[in-house]
Short mmCIF file of C-alpha atoms in Angstrom, two decimals:
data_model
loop_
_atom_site.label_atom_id
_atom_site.label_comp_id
_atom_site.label_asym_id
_atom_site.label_seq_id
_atom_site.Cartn_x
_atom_site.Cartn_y
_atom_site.Cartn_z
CA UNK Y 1 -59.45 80.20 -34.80
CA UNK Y 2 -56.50 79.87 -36.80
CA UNK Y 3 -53.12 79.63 -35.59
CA UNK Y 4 -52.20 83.23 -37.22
CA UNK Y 5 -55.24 85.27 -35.67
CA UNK Y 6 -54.31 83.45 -32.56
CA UNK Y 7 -50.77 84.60 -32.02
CA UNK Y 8 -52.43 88.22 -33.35
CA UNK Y 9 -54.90 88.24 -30.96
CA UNK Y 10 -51.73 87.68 -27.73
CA UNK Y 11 -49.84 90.54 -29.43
CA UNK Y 12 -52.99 93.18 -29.35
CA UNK Y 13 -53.75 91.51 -25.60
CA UNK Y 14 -50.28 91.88 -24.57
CA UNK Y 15 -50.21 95.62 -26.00
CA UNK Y 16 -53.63 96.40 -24.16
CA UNK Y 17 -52.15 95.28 -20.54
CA UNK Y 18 -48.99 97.52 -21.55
CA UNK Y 19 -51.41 100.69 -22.43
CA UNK Y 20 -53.67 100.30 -19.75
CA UNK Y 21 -51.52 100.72 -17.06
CA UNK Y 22 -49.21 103.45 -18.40
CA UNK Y 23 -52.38 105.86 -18.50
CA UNK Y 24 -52.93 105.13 -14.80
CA UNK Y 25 -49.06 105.97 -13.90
CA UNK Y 26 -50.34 109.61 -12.59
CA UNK Y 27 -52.86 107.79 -10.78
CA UNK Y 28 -49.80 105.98 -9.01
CA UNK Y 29 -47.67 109.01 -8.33
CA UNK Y 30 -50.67 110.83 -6.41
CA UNK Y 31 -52.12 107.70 -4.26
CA UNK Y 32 -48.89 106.61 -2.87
CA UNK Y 33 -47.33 110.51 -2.83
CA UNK Y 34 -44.43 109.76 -5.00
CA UNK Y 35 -41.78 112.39 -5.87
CA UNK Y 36 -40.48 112.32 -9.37
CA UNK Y 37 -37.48 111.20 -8.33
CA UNK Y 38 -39.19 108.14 -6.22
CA UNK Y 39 -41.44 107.29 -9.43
CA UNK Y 40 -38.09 107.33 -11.69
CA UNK Y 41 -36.82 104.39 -9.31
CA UNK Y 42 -39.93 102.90 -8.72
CA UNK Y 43 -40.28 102.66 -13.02
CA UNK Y 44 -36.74 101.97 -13.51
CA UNK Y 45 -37.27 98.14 -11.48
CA UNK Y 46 -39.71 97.43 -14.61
CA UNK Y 47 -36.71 97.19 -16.71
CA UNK Y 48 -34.67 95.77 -14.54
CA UNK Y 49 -37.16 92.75 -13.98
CA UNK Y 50 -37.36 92.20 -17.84
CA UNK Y 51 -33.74 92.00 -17.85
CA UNK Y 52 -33.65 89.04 -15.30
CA UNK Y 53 -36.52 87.10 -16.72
CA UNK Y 54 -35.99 87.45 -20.43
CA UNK Y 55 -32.41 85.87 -20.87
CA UNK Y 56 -34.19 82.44 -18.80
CA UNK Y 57 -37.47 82.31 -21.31
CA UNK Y 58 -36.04 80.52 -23.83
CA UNK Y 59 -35.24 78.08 -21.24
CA UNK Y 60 -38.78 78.12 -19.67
CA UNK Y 61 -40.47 77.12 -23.34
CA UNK Y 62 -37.34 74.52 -24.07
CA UNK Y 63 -38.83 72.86 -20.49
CA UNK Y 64 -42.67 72.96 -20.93
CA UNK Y 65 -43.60 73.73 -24.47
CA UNK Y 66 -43.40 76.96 -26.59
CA UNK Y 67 -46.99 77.13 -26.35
CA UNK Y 68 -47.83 76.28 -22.95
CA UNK Y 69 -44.92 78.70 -22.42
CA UNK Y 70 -46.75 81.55 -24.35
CA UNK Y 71 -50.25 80.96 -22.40
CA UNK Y 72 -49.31 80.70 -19.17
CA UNK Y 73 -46.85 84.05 -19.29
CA UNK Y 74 -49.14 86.31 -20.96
CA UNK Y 75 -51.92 85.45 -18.16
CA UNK Y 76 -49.05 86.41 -15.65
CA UNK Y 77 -48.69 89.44 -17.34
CA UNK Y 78 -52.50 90.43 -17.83
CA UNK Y 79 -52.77 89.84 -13.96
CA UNK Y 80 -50.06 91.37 -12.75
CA UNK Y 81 -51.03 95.18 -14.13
CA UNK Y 82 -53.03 94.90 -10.68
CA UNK Y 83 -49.95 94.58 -8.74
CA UNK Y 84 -48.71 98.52 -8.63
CA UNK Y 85 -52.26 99.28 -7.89
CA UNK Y 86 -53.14 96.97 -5.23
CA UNK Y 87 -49.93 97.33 -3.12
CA UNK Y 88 -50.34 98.29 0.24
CA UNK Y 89 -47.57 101.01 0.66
CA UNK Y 90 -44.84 102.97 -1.66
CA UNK Y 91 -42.56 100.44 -0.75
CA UNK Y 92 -43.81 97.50 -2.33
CA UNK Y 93 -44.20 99.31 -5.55
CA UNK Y 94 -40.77 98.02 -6.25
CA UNK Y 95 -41.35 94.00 -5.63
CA UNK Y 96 -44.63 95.10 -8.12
CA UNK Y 97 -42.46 96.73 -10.59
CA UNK Y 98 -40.04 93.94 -10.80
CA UNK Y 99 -42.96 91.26 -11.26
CA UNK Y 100 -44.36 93.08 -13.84
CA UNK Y 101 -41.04 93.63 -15.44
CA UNK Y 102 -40.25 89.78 -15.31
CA UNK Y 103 -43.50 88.79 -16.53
CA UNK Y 104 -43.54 91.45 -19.64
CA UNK Y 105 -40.20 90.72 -20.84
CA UNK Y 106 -41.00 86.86 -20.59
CA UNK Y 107 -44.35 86.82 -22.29
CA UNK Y 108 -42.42 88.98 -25.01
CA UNK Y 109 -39.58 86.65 -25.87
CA UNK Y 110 -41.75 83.64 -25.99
CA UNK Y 111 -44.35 85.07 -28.12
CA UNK Y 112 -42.58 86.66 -30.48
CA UNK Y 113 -40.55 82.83 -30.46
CA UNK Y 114 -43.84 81.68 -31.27
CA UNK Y 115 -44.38 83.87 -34.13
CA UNK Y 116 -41.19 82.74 -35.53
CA UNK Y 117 -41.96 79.38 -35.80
CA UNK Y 118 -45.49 79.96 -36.76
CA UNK Y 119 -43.29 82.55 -39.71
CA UNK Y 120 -41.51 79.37 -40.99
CA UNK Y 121 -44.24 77.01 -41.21
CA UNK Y 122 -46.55 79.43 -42.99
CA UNK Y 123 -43.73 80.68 -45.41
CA UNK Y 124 -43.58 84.07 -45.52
CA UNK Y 125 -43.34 87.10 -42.85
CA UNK Y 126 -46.18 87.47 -40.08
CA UNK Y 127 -44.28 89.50 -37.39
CA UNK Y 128 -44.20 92.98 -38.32
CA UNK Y 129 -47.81 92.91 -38.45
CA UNK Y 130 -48.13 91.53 -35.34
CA UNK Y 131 -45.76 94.11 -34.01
CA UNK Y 132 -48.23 96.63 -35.44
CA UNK Y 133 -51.65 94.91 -34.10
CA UNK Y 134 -49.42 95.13 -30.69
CA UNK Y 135 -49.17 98.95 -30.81
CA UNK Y 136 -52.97 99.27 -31.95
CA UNK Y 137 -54.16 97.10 -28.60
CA UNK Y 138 -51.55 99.80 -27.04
CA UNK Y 139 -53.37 102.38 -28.29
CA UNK Y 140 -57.02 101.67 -27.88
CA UNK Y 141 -56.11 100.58 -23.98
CA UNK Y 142 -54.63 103.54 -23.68
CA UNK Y 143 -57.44 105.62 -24.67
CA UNK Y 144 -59.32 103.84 -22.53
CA UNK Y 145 -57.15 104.28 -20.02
CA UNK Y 146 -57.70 107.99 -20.41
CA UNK Y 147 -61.02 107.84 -20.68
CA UNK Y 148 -61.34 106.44 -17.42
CA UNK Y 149 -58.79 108.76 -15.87
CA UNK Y 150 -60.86 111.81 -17.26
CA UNK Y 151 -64.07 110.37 -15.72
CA UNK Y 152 -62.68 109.68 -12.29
CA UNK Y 153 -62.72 105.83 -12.13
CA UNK Y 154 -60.54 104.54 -9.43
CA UNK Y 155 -57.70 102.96 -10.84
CA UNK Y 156 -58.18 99.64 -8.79
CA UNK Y 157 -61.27 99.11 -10.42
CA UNK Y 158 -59.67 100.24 -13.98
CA UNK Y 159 -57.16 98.05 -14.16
CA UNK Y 160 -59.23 94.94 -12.60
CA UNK Y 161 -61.79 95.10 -14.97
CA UNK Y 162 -59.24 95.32 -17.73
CA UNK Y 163 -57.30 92.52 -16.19
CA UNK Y 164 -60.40 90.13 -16.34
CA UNK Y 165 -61.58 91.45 -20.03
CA UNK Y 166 -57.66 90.48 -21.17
CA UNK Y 167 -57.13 87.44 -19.00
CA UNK Y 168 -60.85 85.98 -21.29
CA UNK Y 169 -59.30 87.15 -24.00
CA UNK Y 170 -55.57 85.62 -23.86
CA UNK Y 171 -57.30 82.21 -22.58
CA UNK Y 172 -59.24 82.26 -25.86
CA UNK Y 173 -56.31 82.90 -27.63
CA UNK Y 174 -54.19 80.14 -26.16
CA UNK Y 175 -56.61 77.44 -27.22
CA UNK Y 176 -55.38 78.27 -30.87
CA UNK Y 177 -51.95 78.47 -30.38
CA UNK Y 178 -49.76 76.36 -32.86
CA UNK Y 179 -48.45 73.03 -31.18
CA UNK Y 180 -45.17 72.14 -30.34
CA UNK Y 181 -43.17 70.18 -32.80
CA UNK Y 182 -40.92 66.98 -31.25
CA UNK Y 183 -37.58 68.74 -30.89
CA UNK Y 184 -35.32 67.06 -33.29
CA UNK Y 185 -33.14 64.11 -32.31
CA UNK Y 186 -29.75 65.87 -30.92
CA UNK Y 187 -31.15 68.73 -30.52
CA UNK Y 188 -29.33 70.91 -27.19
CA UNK Y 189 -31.43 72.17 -24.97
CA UNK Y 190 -31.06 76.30 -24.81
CA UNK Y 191 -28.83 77.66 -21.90
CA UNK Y 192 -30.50 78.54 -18.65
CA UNK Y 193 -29.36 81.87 -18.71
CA UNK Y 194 -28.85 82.63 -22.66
CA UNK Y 195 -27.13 85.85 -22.99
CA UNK Y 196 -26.49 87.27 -26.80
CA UNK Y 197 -23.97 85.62 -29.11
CA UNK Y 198 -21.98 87.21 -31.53
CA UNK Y 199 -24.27 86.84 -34.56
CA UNK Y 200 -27.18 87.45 -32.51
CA UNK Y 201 -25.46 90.68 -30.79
CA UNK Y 202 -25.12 91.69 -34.79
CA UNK Y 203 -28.58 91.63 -35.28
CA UNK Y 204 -29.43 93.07 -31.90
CA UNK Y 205 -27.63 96.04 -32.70
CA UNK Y 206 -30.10 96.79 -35.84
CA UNK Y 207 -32.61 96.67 -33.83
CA UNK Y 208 -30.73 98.66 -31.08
CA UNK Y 209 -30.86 101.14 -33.45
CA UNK Y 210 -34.16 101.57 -34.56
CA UNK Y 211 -35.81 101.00 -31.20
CA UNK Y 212 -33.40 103.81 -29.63
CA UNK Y 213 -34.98 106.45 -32.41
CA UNK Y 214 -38.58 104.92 -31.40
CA UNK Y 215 -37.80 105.43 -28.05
CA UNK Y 216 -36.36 108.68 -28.13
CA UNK Y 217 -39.17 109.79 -30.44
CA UNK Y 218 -42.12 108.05 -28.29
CA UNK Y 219 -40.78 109.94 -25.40
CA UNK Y 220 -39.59 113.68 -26.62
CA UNK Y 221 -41.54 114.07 -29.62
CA UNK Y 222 -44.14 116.15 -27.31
CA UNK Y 223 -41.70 117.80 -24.90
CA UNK Y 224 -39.69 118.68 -28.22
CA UNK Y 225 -42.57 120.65 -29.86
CA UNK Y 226 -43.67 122.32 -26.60
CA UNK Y 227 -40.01 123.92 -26.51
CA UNK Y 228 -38.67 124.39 -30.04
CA UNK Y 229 -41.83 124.95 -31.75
CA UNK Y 230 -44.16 126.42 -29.40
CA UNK Y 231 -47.02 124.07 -29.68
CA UNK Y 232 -49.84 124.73 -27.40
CA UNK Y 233 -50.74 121.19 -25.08
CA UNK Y 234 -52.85 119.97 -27.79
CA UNK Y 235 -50.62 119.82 -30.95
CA UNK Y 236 -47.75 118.59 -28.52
CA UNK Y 237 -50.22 115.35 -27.54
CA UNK Y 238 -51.17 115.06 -31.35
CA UNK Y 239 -47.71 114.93 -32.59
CA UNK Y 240 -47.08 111.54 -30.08
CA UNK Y 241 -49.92 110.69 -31.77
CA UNK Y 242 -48.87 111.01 -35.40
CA UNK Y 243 -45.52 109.26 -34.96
CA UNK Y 244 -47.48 106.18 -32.86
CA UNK Y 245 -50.03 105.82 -35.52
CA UNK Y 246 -47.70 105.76 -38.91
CA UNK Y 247 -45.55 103.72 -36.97
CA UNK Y 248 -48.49 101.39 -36.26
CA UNK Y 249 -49.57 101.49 -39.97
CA UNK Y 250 -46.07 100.91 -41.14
CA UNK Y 251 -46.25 98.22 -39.17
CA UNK Y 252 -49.79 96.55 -40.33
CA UNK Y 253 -48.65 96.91 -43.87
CA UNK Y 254 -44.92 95.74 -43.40
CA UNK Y 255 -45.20 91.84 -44.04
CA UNK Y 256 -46.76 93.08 -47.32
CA UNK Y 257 -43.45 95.18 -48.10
CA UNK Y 258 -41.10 92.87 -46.51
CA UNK Y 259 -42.14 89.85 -48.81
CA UNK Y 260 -41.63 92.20 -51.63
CA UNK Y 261 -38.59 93.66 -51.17
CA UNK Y 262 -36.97 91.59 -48.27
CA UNK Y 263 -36.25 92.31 -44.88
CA UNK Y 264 -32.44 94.00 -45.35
CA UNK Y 265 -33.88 96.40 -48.34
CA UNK Y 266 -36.78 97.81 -46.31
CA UNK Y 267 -34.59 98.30 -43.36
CA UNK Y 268 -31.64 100.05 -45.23
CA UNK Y 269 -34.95 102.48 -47.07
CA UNK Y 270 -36.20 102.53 -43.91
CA UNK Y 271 -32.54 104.22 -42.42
CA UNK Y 272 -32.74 106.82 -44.78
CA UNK Y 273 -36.87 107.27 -44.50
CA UNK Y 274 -36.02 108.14 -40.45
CA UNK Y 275 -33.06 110.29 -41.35
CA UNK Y 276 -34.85 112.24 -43.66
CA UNK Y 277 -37.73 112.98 -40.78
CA UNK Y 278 -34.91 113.29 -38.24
CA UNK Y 279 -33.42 116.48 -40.61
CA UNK Y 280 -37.00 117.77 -40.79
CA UNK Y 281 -37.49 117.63 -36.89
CA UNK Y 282 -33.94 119.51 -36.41
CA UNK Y 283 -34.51 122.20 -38.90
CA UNK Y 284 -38.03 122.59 -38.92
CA UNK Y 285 -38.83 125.42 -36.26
CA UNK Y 286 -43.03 125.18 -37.05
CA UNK Y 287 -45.52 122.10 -35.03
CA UNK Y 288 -46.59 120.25 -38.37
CA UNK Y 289 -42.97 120.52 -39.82
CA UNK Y 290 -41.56 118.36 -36.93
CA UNK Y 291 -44.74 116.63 -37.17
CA UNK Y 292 -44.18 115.53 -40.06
CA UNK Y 293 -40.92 114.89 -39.34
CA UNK Y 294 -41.55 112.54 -36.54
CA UNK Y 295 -44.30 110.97 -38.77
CA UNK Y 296 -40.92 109.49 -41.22
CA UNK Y 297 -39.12 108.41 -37.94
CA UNK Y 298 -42.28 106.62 -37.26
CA UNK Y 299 -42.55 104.85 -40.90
CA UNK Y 300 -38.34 104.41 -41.08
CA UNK Y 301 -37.82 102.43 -37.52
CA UNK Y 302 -41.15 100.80 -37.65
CA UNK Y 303 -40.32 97.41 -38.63
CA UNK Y 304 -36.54 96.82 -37.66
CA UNK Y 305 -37.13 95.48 -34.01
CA UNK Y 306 -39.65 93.14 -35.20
CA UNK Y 307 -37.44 92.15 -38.42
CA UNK Y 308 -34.69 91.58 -36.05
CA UNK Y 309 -36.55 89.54 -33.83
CA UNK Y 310 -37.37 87.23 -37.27
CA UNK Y 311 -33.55 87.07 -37.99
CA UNK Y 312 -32.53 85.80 -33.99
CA UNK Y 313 -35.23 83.69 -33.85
CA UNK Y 314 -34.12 82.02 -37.16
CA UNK Y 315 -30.29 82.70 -36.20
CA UNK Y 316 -30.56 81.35 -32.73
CA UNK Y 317 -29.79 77.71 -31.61
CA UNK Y 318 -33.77 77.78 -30.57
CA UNK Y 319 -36.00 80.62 -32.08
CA UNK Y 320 -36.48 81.37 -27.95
CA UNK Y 321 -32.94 82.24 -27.27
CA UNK Y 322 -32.17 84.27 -30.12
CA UNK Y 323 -35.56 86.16 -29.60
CA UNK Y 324 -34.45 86.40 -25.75
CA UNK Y 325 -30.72 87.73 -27.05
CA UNK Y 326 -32.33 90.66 -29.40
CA UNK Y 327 -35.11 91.55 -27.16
CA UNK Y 328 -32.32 92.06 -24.24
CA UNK Y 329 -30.42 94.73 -26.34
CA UNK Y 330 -33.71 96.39 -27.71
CA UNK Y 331 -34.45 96.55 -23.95
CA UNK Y 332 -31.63 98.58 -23.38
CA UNK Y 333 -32.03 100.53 -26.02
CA UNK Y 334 -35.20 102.10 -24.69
CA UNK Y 335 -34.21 102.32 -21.62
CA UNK Y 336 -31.18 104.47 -22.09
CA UNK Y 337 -32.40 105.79 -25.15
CA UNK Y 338 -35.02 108.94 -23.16
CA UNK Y 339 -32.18 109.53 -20.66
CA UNK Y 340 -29.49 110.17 -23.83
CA UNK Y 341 -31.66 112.08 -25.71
CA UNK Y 342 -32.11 114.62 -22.11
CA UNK Y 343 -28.62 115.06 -21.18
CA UNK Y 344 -27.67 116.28 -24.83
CA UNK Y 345 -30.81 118.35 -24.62
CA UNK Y 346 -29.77 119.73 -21.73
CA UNK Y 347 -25.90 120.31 -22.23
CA UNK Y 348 -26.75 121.38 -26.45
CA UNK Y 349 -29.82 121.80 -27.20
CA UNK Y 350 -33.09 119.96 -28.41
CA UNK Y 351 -32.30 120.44 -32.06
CA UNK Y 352 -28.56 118.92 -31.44
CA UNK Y 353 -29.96 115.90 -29.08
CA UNK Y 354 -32.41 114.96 -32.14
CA UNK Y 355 -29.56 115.38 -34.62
CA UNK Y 356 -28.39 111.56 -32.71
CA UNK Y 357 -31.08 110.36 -33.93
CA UNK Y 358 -30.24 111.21 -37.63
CA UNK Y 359 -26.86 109.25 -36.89
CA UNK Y 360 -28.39 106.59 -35.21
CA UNK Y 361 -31.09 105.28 -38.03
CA UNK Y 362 -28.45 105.81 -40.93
CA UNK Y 363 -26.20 103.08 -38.46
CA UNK Y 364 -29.34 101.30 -38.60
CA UNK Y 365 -29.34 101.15 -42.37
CA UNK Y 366 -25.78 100.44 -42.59
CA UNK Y 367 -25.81 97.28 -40.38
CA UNK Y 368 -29.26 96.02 -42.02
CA UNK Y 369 -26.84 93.39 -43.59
CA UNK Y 370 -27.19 91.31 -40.47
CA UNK Y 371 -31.02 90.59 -41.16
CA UNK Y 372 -29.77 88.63 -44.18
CA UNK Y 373 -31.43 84.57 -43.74
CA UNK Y 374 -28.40 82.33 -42.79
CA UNK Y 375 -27.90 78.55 -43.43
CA UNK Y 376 -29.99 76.97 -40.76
CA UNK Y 377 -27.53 75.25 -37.94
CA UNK Y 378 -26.83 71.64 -38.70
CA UNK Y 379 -28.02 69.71 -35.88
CA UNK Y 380 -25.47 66.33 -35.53
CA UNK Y 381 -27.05 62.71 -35.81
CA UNK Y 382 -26.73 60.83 -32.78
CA UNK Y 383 -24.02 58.13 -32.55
CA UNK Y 384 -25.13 54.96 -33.42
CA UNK Y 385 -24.90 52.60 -30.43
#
């Protein structure tokens, strides 16, 4: 296996784990007897454990080797989907949450650290692509996953077989890892607790931008339908779908466009690509005309987090800490992103709350600047002695 379909095959894997278990989430709320308010809180420690684990990765890979790093983190993560599942009572749910939270956000920086490195030695760009076979293992888990709901399959015994099938599968993977490379002579080791710097916070905030339209869109773009369009349950579900899948297919083809036209064109097209949709979603009153709409949103954001990821990794004193930097602010991004997007629904309206969004993805285009390759750092010689 080469050292390209092996990082591929950790993205898809690490995508599957994150699909499988969001399809059992209902499954959650009913065994434990969760109020939505409870399940908000329970959720919310997800984030909250990525945001303590992913500013220490880099750290974690600088100690025992990007690679070893990378396999040992995204076996944590395959196991510990069982966690919410197999806890005993509502109140460990949390601890569970907050595992799983630590072990997502970890896996993510060092893989997509990986795939930096693995970008540089093969010369041209890898990790939009991966970003995309990422959502497509999302997807196919998470039909799975409703499969399974649909036919009544305990959850327990879901999410363990899943956990075994992508535990093989991430094993296999790791055996065709790239190696570590010697770090150079001189060569700092990356803080314990590395927290954006300025150039990195520059590039974070492209892909701030783009990941705050994905996750607004990902999370309305049904909702939205239902209540300014009318759609009946079935066209609201198949919108979700449209934006997931041309956001997945922008992202398949994007390494193709990016080596073309270069990472700060695509983005700045891509800015006006989502704002275009974004106008269609707040003026079109009809299903397929948002659709459609959400379908550009899809296609404009799709490759800015992952491009931005490139730039920090490249950016970054180690490609670890400026991946761990970037992914922190895309984290918050989609976190706060759904809960903006409500509250201006609520106090203006649905049309208005989207009409962000428009705002937001021009920024996007604006600041694509930041993507632009810099000098690597010169690393001082050692003093004679």
């Amino acid at each position: 296996m080469t050292n390209h379909r092996a990082i591929a095959l950790v993205f898809a894997t690490h995508g599957a784990v994150a699909g499988s278990l969001s399809t059992r989430i209902p499954w959650l709320q009913d065994h434990f007897a969760l109020t939505p308010g409870m399940l908000g809180l329970v959720l919310l420690c997800q984030p909250i454990g990525a945001f303590i684990g992913m500013p220490m990765a880099s750290h974690l890979a600088y100690r025992i080797g990007g690679r070893r790093a990378t396999r040992i983190l995204i076996a944590l993560w395959c196991v510990l989907v069982l966690a919410p599942v197999m806890a005993p009572g509502p109140g460990w749910l949390f601890g569970a949450f907050l595992l799983l939270g630590a072990a997502a956000g970890t896996s993510d920086v060092v893989m997509n650290a990986h795939a930096v490195v693995l970008e540089r030695k093969l010369g041209r760009s890898i990790i939009a692509g991966l970003h995309g076979l990422w959502s497509v293992g999302s997807l196919a888990a998470g039909g799975l996953g409703v499969l399974a709901a649909h036919l009544g399959i305990d959850a327990r015994l879901h999410l363990a077989a899943v956990a075994v099938l992508l535990l093989g599968l991430s094993t296999f993977a790791g055996r065709g890892l790239l190696a570590d490379e010697p770090a150079a002579a001189g060569e700092p080791a990356p803080r314990r607790f590395a927290l954006p710097t300025r150039a990195i916070a520059a590039i974070g905030l492209v892909g701030f931008c783009g990941t705050f339209a994905e996750g607004a869109s990902a999370n309305w773009a049904a909702v939205y339908v239902t209540q300014v369009a009318a759609a009946a349950p079935a066209a609201a579900a198949a919108t979700y779908t449209v934006f997931m899948l041309f956001m997945a297919g922008t992202r398949l083809l994007g390494d193709r466009i990016v080596g073309r036209f270069g990472a700060v064109g695509v983005v700045r097209v891509g800015g006006v690509v989502a704002a275009v949709g974004g106008v269609l979603v707040v003026a079109g009153r009809t299903t397929w005309v948002c659709a459609a709409g959400f379908a550009l949103i899809g296609i404009g954001v799709a490759v800015s987090a992952p491009l931005a990821y490139a730039a920090a990794g490249r950016t970054g004193s180690s490609p670890g800490e400026g991946v761990a930097g970037v992914t922190t602010i895309t984290y918050l991004s989609s976190l706060i992103a759904p809960a903006v997007i409500g509250g201006a629904a609520d106090v203006l309206s649905y049309p208005a709350a989207f009409a962000l969004i428009i705002v937001v993805v021009l920024l996007m285009g604006v600041l694509a600047g930041a993507l632009r390759p810099r000098p690597a750092p010169v690393v001082p010689e050692p003093c004679p002695s």
